[in-house]
Coordinates of C-alpha atoms in Angstrom, one line a residue:
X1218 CA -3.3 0.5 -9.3
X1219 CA -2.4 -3.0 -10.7
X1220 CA -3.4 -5.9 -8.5
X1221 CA -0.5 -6.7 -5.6
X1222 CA 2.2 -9.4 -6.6
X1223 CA 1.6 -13.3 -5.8
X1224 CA 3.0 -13.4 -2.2
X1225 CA 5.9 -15.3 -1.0
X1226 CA 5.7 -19.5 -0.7
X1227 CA 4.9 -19.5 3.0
X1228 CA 2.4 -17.0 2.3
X1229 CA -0.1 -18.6 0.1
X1230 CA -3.0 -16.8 -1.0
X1231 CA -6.6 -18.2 0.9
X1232 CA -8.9 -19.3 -1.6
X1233 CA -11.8 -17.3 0.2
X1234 CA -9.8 -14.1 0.2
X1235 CA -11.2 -12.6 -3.1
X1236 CA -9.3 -9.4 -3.7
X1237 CA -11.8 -8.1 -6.3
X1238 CA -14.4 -5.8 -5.7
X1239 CA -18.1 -5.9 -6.9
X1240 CA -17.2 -3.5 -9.4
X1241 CA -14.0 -5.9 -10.9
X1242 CA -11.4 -3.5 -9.6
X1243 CA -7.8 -5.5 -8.6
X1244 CA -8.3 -3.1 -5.2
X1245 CA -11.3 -1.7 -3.3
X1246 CA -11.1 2.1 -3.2
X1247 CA -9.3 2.8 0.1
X1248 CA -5.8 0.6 -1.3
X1249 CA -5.6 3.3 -4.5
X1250 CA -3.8 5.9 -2.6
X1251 CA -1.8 8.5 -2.9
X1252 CA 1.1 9.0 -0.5
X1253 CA 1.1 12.8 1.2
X1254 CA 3.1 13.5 3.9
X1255 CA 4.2 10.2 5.0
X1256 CA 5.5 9.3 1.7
X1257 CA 9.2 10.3 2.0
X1258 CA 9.1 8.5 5.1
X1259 CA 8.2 5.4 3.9
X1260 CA 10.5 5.7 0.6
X1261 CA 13.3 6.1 3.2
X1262 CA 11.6 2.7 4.8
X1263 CA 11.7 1.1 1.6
X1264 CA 15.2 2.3 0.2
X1265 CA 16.3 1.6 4.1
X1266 CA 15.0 -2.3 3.6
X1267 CA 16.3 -2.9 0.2
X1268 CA 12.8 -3.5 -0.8
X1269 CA 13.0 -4.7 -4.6
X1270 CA 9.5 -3.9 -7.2
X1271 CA 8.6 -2.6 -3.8
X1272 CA 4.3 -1.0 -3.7
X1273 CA 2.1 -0.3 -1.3
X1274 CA -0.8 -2.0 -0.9
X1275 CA -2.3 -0.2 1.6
X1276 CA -1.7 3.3 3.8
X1277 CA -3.4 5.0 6.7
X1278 CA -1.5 7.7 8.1
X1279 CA -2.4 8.2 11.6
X1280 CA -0.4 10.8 13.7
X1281 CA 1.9 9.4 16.5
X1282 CA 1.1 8.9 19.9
X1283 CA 3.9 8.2 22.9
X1284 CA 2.9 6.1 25.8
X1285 CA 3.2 6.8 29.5
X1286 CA 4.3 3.9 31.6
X1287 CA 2.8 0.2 30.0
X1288 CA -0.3 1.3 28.1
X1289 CA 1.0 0.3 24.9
X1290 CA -1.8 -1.3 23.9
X1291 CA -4.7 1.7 25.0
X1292 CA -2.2 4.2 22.9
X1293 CA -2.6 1.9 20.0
X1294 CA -6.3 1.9 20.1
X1295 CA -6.2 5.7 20.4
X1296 CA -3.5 6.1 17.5
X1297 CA -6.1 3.9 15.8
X1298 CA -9.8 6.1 16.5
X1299 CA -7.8 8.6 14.8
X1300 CA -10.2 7.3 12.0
X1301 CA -13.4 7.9 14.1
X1302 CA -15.1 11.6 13.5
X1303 CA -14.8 11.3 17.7
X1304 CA -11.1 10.2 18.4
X1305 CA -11.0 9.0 21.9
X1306 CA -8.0 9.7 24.0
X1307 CA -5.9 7.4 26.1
X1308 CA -7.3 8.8 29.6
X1309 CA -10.5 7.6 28.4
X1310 CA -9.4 4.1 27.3
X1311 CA -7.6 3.3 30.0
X1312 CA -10.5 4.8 32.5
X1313 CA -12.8 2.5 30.9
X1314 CA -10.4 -0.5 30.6
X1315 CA -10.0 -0.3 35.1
X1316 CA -13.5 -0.1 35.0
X1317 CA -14.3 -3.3 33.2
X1318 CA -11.3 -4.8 34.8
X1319 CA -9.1 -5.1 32.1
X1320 CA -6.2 -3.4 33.2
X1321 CA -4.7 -1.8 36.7
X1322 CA -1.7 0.4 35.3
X1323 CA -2.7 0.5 31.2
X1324 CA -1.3 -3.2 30.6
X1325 CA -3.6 -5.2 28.4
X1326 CA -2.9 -8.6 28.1
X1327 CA -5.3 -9.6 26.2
X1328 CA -7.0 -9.5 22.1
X1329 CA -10.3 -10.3 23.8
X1330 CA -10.1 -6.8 26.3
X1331 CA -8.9 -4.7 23.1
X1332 CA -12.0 -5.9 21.4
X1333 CA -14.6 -4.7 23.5
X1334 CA -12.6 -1.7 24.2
X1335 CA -12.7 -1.2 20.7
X1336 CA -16.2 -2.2 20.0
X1337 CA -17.4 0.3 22.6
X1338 CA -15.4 3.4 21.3
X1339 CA -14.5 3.0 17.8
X1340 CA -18.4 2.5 16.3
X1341 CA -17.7 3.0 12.8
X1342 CA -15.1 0.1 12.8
X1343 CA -15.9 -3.2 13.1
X1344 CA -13.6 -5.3 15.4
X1345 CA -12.6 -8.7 14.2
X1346 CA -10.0 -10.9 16.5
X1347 CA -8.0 -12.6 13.7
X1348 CA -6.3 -16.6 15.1
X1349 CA -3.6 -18.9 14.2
X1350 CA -1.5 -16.0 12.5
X1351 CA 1.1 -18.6 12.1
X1352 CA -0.9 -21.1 10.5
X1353 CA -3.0 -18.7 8.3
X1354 CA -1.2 -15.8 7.8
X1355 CA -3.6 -14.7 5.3
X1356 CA -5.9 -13.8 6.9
X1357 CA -3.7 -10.7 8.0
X1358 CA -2.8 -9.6 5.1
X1359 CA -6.3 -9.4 3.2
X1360 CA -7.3 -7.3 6.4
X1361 CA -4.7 -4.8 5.2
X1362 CA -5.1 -5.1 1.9
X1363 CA -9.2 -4.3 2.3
X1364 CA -8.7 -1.7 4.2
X1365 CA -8.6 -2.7 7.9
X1366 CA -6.2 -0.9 10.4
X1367 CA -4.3 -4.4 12.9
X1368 CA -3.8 -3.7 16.4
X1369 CA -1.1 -7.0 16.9
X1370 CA 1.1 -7.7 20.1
X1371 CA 4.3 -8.6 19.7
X1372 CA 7.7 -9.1 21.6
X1373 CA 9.6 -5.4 21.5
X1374 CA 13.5 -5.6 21.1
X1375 CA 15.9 -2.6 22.0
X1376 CA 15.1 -0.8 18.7
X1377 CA 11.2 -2.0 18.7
X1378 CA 11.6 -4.4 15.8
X1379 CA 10.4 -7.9 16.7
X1380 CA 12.6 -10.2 18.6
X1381 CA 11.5 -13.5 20.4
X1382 CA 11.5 -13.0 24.7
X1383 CA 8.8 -15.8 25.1
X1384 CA 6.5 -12.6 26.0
X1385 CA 8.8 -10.9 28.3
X1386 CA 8.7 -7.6 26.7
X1387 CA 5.4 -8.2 24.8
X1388 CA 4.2 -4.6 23.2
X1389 CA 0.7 -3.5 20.9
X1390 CA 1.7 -2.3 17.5
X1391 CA -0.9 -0.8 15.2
X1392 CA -0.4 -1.9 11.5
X1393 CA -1.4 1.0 9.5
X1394 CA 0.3 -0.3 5.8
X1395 CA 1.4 -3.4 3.8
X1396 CA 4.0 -3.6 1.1
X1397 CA 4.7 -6.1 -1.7
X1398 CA 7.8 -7.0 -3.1
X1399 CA 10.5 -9.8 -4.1
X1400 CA 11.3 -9.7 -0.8
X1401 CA 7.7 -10.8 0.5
X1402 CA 5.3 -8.8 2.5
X1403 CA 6.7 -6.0 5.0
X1404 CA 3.8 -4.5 7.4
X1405 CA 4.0 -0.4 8.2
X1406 CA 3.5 0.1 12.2
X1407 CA 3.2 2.8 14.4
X1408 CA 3.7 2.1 18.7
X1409 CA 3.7 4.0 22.0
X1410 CA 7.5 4.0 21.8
X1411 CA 8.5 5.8 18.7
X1412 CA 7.3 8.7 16.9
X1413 CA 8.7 7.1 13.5
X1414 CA 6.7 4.9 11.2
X1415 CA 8.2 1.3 11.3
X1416 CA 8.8 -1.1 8.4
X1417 CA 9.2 -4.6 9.3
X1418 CA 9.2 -8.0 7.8
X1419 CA 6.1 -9.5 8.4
X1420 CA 7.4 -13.0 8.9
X1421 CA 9.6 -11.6 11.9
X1422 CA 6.1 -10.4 13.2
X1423 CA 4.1 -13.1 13.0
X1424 CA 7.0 -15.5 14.4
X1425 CA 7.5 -13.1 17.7
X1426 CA 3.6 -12.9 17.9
X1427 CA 3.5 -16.9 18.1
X1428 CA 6.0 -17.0 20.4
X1429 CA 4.3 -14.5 23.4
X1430 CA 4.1 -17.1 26.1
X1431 CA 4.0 -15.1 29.5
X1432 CA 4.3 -12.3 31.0
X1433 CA 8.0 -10.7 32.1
X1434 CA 9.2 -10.9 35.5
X1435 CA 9.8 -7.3 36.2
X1436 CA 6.3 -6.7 36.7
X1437 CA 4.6 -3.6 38.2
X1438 CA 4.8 -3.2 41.4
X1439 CA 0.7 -3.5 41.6
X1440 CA 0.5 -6.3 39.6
X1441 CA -0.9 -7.1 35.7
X1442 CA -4.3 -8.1 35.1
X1443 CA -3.5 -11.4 33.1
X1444 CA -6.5 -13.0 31.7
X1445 CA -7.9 -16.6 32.4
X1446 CA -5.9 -19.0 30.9
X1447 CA -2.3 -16.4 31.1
X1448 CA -0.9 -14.9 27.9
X1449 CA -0.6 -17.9 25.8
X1450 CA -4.0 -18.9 26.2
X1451 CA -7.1 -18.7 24.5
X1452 CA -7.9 -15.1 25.9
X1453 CA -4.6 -14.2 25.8
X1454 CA -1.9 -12.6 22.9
X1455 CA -0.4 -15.3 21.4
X1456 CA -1.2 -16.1 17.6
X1457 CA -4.1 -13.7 17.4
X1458 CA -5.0 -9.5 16.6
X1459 CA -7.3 -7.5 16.3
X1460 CA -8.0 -6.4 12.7
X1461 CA -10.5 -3.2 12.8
X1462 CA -12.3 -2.8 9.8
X1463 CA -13.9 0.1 8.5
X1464 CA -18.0 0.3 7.8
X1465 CA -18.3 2.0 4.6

């Protein structure tokens, strides 16, 4: 597979992301694919999009999981172990994340908690919390590109795609692909609420990912575990992920 167009102005290339392997390939192994079942889905997504000299970069298929109440975030990570020879299932996560204090009803509110939880269950990845998406959006897309699956939260509009609510109806998607085209850089997803594969602009992500500020007001009745600092903060969601790559 030829090496991935130049990306888009906004999205300039870091100097420190080489895209070349030891070996001189334009990809590491993982980014050769070949589409299987998911690939009429995501030639619907791209036809759907009006994607122009559309290719993907990068594909994991991981099978759908729905959430149950707000544990968008643990369903994610599960979605995500997928990968691991032991998946682990939500029950666990979120039985572990009350333990450690991280959550009360499945909620996690912050990149730091999905980290550890990650780093505990998921030991052939390795977690890395990725900042200042808006500034250095790069670093997000050579994680796809080299193989990393990207747990990012977001702001969750009626049909899931990314809106701007300040945080009020903040959601976890897991990035499992990344296509190029003349249109920029779209990211594949898969979240708690759908059992379809999503296709979105990945400027519309990373702007409603900057913009999580708080927490909504129609809070459980129990309360949220918000971390130190509240959602915005340096514990928090805002402007950061958490980009799982695989030891190989």
């Amino acid at each position: 597979m030829p090496a991935p167009p130049p990306p888009p102005p906004n999205l300039p290339e870091a100097p420190s992301c080489d895209k070349t392997d030891n070996d001189g390939d334009s990809l590491p192994p993982w980014a050769k694919i070949t589409l299987t079942s998911a690939e009429a889905e995501i030639e619907k997504l791209i036809a759907r999009n009006e994607l122009k000299d559309a290719e993907v970069t990068y594909f994991c298929q991981v099978e759908p999981i729905l959430q149950d109440g707000p544990q968008c975030g643990l369903v994610a990570l599960a979605m995500a172990s997928q990968e691991y020879t032991k998946p682990v299932s939500v029950g666990q996560l979120l039985a572990e994340a009350r333990v450690r204090g991280f959550t009360q009803h499945g909620e996690v509110y912050s990149v730091d908690f999905m980290g550890t939880l990650a780093a505990e269950h998921l030991p052939d990845h390795r977690p890395d919390i990725l900042v200042d998406l808006q500034t250095c959006p790069d670093t997000l897309t050579h994680a796809l590109a080299h193989g990393a699956m990207i747990l990012i939260p977001y702001d969750s509009d009626f049909n899931h795609a990314p809106c701007l609510k300040r945080g009020h109806k903040s959601h976890w998607a897991l990035l499992v692909g990344l296509i190029s085209s003349r249109q920029g850089y779209h990211v594949l997803a898969r979240h708690g609420k759908s059992r379809h594969l999503a296709c979105w602009p990945l400027r519309d992500l990373l702007e409603s990912n900057g913009n999580l500020e708080e927490e909504g007001t129609a809070r459980h009745a129990g309360g949220y575990v918000i971390p130190k600092g509240g959602v915005g903060g340096q514990r928090g969601l805002r402007g950061r992920a958490l980009a799982l790559h695989p030891y190989v």
